[in-house]
Short mmCIF file of C-alpha atoms in Angstrom, two decimals:
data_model
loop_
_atom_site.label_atom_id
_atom_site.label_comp_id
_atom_site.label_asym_id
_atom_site.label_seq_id
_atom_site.Cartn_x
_atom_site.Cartn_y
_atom_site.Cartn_z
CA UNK O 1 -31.57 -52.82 -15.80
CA UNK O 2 -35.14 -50.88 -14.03
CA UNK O 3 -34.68 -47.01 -14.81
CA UNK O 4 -36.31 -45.24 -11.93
CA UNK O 5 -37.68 -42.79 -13.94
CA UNK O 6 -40.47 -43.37 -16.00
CA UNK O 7 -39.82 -43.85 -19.85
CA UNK O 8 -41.88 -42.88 -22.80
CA UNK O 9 -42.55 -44.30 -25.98
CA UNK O 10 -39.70 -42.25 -27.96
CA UNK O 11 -37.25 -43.50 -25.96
CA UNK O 12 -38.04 -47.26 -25.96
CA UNK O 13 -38.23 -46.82 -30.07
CA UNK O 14 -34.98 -45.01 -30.18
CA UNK O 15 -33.14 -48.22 -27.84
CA UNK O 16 -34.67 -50.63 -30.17
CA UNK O 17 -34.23 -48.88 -33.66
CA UNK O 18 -38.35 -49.53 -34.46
CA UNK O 19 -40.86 -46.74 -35.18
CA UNK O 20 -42.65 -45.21 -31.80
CA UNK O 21 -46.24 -46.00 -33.63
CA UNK O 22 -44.89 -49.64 -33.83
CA UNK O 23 -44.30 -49.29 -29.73
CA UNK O 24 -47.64 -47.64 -29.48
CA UNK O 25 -49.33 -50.65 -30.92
CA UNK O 26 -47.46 -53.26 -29.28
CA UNK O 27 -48.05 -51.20 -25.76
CA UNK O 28 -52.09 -51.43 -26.25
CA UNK O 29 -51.98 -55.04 -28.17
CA UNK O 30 -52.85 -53.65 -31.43
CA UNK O 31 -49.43 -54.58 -32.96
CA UNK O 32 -50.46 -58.16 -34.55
CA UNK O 33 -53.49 -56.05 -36.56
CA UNK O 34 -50.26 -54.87 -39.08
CA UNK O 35 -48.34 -57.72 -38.90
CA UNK O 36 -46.06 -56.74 -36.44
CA UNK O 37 -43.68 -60.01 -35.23
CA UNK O 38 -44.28 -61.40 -31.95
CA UNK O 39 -40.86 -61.70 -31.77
CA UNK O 40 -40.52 -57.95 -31.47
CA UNK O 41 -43.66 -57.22 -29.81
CA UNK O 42 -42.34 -59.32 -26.92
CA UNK O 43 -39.10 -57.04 -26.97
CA UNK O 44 -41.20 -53.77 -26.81
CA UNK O 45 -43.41 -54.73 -24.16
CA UNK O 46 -39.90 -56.22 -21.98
CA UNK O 47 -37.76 -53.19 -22.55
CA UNK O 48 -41.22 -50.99 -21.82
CA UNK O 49 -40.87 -53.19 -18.17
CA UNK O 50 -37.73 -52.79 -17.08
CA UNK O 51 -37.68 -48.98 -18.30
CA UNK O 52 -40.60 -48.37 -15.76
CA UNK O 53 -42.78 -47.29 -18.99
CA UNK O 54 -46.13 -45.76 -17.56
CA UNK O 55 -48.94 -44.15 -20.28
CA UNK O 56 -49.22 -40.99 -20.37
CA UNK O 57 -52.79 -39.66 -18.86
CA UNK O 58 -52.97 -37.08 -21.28
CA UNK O 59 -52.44 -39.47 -24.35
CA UNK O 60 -55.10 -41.98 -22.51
CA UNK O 61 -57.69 -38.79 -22.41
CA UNK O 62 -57.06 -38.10 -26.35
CA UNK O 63 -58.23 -41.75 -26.77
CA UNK O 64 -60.79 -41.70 -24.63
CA UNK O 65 -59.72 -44.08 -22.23
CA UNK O 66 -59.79 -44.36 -18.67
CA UNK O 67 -56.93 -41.83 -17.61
CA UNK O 68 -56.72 -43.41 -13.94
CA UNK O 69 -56.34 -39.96 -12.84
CA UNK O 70 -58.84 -38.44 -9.67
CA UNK O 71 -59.96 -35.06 -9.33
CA UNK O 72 -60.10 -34.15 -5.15
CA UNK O 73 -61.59 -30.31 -4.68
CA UNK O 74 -60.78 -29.50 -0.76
CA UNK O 75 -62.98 -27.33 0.46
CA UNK O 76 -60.44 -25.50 2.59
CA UNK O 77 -56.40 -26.71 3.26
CA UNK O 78 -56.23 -25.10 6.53
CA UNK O 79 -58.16 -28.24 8.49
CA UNK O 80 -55.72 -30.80 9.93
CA UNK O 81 -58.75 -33.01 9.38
CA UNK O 82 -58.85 -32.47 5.80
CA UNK O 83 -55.07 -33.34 5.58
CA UNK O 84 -55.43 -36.99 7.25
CA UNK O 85 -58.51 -37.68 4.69
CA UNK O 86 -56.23 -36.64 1.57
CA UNK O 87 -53.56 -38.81 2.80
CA UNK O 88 -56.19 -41.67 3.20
CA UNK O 89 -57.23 -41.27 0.05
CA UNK O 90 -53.47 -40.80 -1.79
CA UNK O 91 -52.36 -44.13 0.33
CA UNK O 92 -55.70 -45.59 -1.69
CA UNK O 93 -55.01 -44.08 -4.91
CA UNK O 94 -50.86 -45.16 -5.30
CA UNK O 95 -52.10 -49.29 -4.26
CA UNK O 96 -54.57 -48.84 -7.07
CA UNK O 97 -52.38 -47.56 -9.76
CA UNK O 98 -54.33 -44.14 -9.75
CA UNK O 99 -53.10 -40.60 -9.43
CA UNK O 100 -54.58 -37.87 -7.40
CA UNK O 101 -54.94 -33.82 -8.64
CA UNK O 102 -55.82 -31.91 -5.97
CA UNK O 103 -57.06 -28.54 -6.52
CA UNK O 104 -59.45 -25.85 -4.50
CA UNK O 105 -62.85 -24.31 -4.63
CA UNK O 106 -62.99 -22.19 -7.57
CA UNK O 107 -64.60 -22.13 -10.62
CA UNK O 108 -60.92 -21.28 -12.09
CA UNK O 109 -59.54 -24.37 -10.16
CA UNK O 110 -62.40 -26.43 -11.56
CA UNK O 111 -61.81 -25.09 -15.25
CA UNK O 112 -58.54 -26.02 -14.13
CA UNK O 113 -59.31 -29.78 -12.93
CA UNK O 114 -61.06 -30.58 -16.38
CA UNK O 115 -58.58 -29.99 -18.50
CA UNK O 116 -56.90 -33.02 -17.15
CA UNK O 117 -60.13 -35.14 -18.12
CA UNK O 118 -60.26 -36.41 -14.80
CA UNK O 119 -62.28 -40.26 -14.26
CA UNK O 120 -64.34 -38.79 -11.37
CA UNK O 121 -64.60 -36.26 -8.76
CA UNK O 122 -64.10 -36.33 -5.40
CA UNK O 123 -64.97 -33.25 -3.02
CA UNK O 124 -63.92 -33.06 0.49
CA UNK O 125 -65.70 -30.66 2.60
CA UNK O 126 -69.26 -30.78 4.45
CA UNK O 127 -71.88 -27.91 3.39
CA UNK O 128 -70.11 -27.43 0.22
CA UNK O 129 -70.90 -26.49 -3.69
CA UNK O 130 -67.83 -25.92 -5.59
CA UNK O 131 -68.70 -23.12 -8.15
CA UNK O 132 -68.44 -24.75 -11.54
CA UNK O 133 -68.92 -28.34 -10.20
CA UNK O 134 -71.20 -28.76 -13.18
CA UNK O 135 -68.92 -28.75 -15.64
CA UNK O 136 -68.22 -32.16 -14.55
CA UNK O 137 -71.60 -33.42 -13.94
CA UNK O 138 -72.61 -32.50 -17.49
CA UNK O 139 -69.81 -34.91 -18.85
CA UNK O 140 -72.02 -37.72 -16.52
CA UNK O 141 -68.86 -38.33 -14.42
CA UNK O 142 -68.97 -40.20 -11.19
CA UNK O 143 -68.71 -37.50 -8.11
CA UNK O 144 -68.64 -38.30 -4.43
CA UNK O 145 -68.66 -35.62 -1.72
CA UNK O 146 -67.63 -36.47 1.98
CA UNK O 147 -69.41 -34.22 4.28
CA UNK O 148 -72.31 -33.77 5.83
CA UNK O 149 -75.32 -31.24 5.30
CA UNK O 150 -75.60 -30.23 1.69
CA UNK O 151 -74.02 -31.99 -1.17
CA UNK O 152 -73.42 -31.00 -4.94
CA UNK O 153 -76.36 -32.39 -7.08
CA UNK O 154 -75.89 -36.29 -8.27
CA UNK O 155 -73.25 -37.00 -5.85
CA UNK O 156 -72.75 -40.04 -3.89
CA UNK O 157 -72.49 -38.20 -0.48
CA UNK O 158 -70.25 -39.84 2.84
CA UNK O 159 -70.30 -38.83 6.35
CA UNK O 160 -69.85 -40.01 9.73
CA UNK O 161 -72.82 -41.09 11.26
CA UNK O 162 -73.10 -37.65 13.89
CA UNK O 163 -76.39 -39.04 15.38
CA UNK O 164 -74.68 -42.05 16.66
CA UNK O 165 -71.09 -40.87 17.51
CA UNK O 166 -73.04 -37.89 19.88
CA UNK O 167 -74.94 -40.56 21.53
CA UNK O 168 -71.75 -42.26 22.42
CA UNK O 169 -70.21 -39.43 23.92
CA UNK O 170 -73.01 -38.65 26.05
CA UNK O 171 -73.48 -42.06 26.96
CA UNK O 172 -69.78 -42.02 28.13
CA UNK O 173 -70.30 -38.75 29.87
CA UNK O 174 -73.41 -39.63 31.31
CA UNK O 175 -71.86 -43.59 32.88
CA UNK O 176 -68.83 -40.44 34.23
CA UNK O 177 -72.08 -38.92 36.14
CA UNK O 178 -72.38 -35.83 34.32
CA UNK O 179 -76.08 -34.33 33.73
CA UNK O 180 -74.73 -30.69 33.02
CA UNK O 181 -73.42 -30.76 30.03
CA UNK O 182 -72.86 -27.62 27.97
CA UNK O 183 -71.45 -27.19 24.19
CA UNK O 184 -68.86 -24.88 22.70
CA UNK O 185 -69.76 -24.39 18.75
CA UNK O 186 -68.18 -22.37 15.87
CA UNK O 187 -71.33 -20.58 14.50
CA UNK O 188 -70.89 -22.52 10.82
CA UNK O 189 -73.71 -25.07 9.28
CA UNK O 190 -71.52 -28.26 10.18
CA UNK O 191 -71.21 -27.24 14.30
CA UNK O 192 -74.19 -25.81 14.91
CA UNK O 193 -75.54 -29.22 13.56
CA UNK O 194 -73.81 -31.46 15.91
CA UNK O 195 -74.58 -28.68 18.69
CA UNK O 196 -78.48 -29.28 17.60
CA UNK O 197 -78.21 -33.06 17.45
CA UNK O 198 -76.63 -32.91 20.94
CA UNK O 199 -79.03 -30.19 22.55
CA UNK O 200 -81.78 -33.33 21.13
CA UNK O 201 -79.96 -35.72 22.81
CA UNK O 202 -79.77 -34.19 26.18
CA UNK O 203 -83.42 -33.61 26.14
CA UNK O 204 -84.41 -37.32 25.12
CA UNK O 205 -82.77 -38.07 28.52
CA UNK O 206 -84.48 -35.75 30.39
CA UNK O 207 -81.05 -34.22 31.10
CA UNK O 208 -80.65 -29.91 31.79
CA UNK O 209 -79.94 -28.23 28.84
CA UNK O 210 -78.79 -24.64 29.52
CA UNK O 211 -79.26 -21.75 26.64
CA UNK O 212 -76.69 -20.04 28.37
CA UNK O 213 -74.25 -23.31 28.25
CA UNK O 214 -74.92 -23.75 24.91
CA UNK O 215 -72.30 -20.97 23.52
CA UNK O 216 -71.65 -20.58 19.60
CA UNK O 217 -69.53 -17.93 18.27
CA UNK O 218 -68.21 -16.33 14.62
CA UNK O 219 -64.12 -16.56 14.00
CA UNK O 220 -61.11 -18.49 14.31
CA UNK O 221 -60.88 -21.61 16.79
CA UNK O 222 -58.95 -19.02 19.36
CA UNK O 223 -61.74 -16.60 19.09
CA UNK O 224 -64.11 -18.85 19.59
CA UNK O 225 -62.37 -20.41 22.48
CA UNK O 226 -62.15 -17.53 24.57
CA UNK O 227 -65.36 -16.16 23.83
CA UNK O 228 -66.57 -19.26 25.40
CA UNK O 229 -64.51 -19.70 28.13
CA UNK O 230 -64.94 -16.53 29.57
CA UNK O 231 -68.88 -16.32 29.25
CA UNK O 232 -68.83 -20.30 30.89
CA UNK O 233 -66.20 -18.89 33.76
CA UNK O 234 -69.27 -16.12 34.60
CA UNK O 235 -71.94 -18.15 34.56
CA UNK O 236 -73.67 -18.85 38.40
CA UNK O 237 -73.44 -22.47 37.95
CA UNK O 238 -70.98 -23.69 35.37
CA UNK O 239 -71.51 -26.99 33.13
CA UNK O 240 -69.78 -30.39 34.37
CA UNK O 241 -68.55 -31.15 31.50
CA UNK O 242 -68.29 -29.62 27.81
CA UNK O 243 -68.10 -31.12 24.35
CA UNK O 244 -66.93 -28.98 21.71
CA UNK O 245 -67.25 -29.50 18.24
CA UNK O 246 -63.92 -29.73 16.66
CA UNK O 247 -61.42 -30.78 18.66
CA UNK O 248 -59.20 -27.61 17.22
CA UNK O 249 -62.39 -25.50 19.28
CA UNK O 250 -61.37 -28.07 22.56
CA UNK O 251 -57.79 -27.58 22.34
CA UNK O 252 -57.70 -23.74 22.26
CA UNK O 253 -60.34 -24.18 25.12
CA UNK O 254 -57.85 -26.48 27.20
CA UNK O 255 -55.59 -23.39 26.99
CA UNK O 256 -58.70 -20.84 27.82
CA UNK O 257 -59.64 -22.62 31.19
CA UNK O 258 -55.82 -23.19 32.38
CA UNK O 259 -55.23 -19.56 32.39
CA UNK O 260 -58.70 -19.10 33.88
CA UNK O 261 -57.15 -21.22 36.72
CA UNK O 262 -59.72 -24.46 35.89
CA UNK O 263 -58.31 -27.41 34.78
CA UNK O 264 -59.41 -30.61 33.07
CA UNK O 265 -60.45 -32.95 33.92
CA UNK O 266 -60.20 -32.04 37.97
CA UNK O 267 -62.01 -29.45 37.36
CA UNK O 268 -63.73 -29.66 34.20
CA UNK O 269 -64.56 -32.46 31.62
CA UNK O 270 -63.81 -31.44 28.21
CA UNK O 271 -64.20 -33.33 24.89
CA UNK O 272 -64.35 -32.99 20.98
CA UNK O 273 -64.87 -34.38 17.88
CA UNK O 274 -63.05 -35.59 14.98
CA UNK O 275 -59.81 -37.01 16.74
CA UNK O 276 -56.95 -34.52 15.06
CA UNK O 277 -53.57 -35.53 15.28
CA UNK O 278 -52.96 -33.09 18.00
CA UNK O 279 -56.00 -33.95 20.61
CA UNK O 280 -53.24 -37.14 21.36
CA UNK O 281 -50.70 -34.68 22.24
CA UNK O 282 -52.23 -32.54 24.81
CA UNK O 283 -52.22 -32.48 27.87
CA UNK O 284 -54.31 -33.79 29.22
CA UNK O 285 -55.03 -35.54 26.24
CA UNK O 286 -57.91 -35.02 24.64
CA UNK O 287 -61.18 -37.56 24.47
CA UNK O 288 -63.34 -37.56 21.20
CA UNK O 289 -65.13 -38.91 18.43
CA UNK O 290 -62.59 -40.47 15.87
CA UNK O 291 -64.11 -40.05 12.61
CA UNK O 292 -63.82 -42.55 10.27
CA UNK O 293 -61.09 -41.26 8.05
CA UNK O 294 -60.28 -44.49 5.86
CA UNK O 295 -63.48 -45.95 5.61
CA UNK O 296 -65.22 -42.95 4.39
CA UNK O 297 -61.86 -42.36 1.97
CA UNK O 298 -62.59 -46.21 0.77
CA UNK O 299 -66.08 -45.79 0.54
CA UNK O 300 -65.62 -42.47 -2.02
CA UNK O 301 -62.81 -44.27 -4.07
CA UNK O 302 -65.13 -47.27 -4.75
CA UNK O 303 -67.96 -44.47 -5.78
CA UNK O 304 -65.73 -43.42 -8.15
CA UNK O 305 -63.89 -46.47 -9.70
CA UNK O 306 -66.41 -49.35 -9.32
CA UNK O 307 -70.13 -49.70 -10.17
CA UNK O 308 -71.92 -48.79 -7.03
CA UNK O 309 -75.28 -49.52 -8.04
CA UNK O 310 -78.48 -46.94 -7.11
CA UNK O 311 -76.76 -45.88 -3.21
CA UNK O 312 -76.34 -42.83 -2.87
CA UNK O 313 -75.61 -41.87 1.15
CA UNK O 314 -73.19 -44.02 2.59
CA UNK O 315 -73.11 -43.33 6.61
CA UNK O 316 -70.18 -44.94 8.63
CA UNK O 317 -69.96 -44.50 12.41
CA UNK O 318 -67.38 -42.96 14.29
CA UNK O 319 -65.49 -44.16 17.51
CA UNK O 320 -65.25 -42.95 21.19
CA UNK O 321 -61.60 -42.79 21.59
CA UNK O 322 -61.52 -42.12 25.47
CA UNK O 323 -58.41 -40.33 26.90
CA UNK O 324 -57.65 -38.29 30.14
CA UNK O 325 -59.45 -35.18 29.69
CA UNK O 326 -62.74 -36.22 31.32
CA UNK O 327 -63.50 -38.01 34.67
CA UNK O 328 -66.13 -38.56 36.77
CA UNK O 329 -68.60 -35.81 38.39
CA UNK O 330 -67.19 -34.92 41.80
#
């Protein structure tokens, strides 16, 4: 009969009246070396089957074998983006027979993390060098980071490709007939970089690019949002249409220009980036840049589990995912 819960190696010696050493050997095929009957090994390893019988990670680590276990450090648990890439990477880590420990940014979590003799790191969170991430490094374990900007030393870094996704999004904008196109930024290294790459873009095409339509701003999405809304609302000739970067930024400006008495898109073309669960549920909903959540999830598991060779910068691009929050210049 297949116990749900997961047996141990005391147990299946107690049911079968044999020593647990004797189950330990049979277990990891070293049960012949003392003469062991295969008789009995057989037995072991068929009651270990039906009892559910998993090894511990703990007992793997003390013999220094692979402990299929993953370290994830998040840089911060209050992104809805960061919660879709953990559950990419848990959905990749339970058809793999691994185990995720998830823990956060500080050198006590990472003292923390190592005492479970993790098989490799992986760090979620762009711009980001989790204190104490060399106690890790030093052991020569396998780390990969997904983010952009600055990555911990030796790791195998993934990101979307920005360059390309912001080209898509002004191409879309551009087909709509927008020229004026402004940009709503948190004032942190990871927005003010897409708000750079698409200030470059803009000018490749010869298209106005406003200082004043440019806004960034220091503090919480809501802060930000009607910082920005209000200093667009007062300028002489407003933007056509707006990408902000995070869609969290976009959806507290949806709110910001409805109670300013402009809608979008009628009024107003707004977009983001990163496709968050909510930006489907707004209204309107929102367009955006998807990012890609389970290829760059994949891409970091195989970092870690597999030989990947010399590469060390994976870049995957990201998706246009076109909804009703933009239309074309009136």
């Amino acid at each position: 009969m297949l116990r749900i819960d997961p047996s141990t190696q005391k147990q299946i010696a107690a049911r079968l009246g044999v020593s647990q050493s004797l189950v330990s050997r049979a277990l990891s095929g070293n049960a012949r070396e003392i003469g062991a009957a295969d008789v009995t090994i057989k037995k072991i390893q068929r009651v270990a089957a039906e009892w559910n019988y998993q090894p511990s990670a703990t007992a793997l680590a003390l013999l220094g074998a692979p402990t299929r276990t993953i370290g994830v450090i998040v840089k911060t648990f209050d992104d809805p983006y960061f919660g879709k890439l953990i559950g990419a990477l848990q959905s990749l880590a339970r058809d793999s027979g691994h185990s995720l420990l998830l823990t956060g940014s500080s050198k006590e979590d990472l003292i923390g993390l190592q005492k479970h003799r993790v098989d490799g790191v992986i760090i979620v969170g762009s711009d980001f060098l989790p204190e104490g991430l060399n106690l890790f490094a030093q052991e020569g374990m396998s780390i990969a980071q997904i983010g952009t900007g600055t990555v911990s030393p030796g790791a195998i870094q993934i990101y979307m490709d920005e360059e390309s996704a912001i080209r898509e999004m002004v191409n879309y904008l551009a087909g709509l007939g927008h020229r004026e196109i402004g940009c709503v930024a948190k004032e942190t290294n990871s927005n003010l970089r897409r708000a750079d790459i698409l200030r470059q873009d803009l000018q490749d095409r010869g298209f106005s690019v406003r200082k004043k339509a440019f806004i960034s701003f220091k503090g919480s999405d809501e802060g930000v949002a009607k910082y920005a809304a209000k200093a667009l609302v007062g300028l002489d000739r407003m933007p056509t249409a707006v990408i902000a970067t995070e869609d969290s930024i976009a959806l507290a400006l949806l709110r910001e220009f409805y109670e300013a008495g402009i809608r979008a898109p009628k009024d107003l073309s707004l977009s983001g980036i990163d496709d968050i669960s909510a930006s489907a549920q707004s209204i309107p909903p929102l367009t955006t840049i998807r990012q890609p959540i389970p290829e760059m999830a994949a891409a970091a598991f195989r970092a870690i589990t597999l030989s990947h060779g010399a590469r060390t910068l994976f870049s995957i691009p990201g998706k246009l995912i076109i909804r009703r929050s933009c239309s074309p210049f009136r």
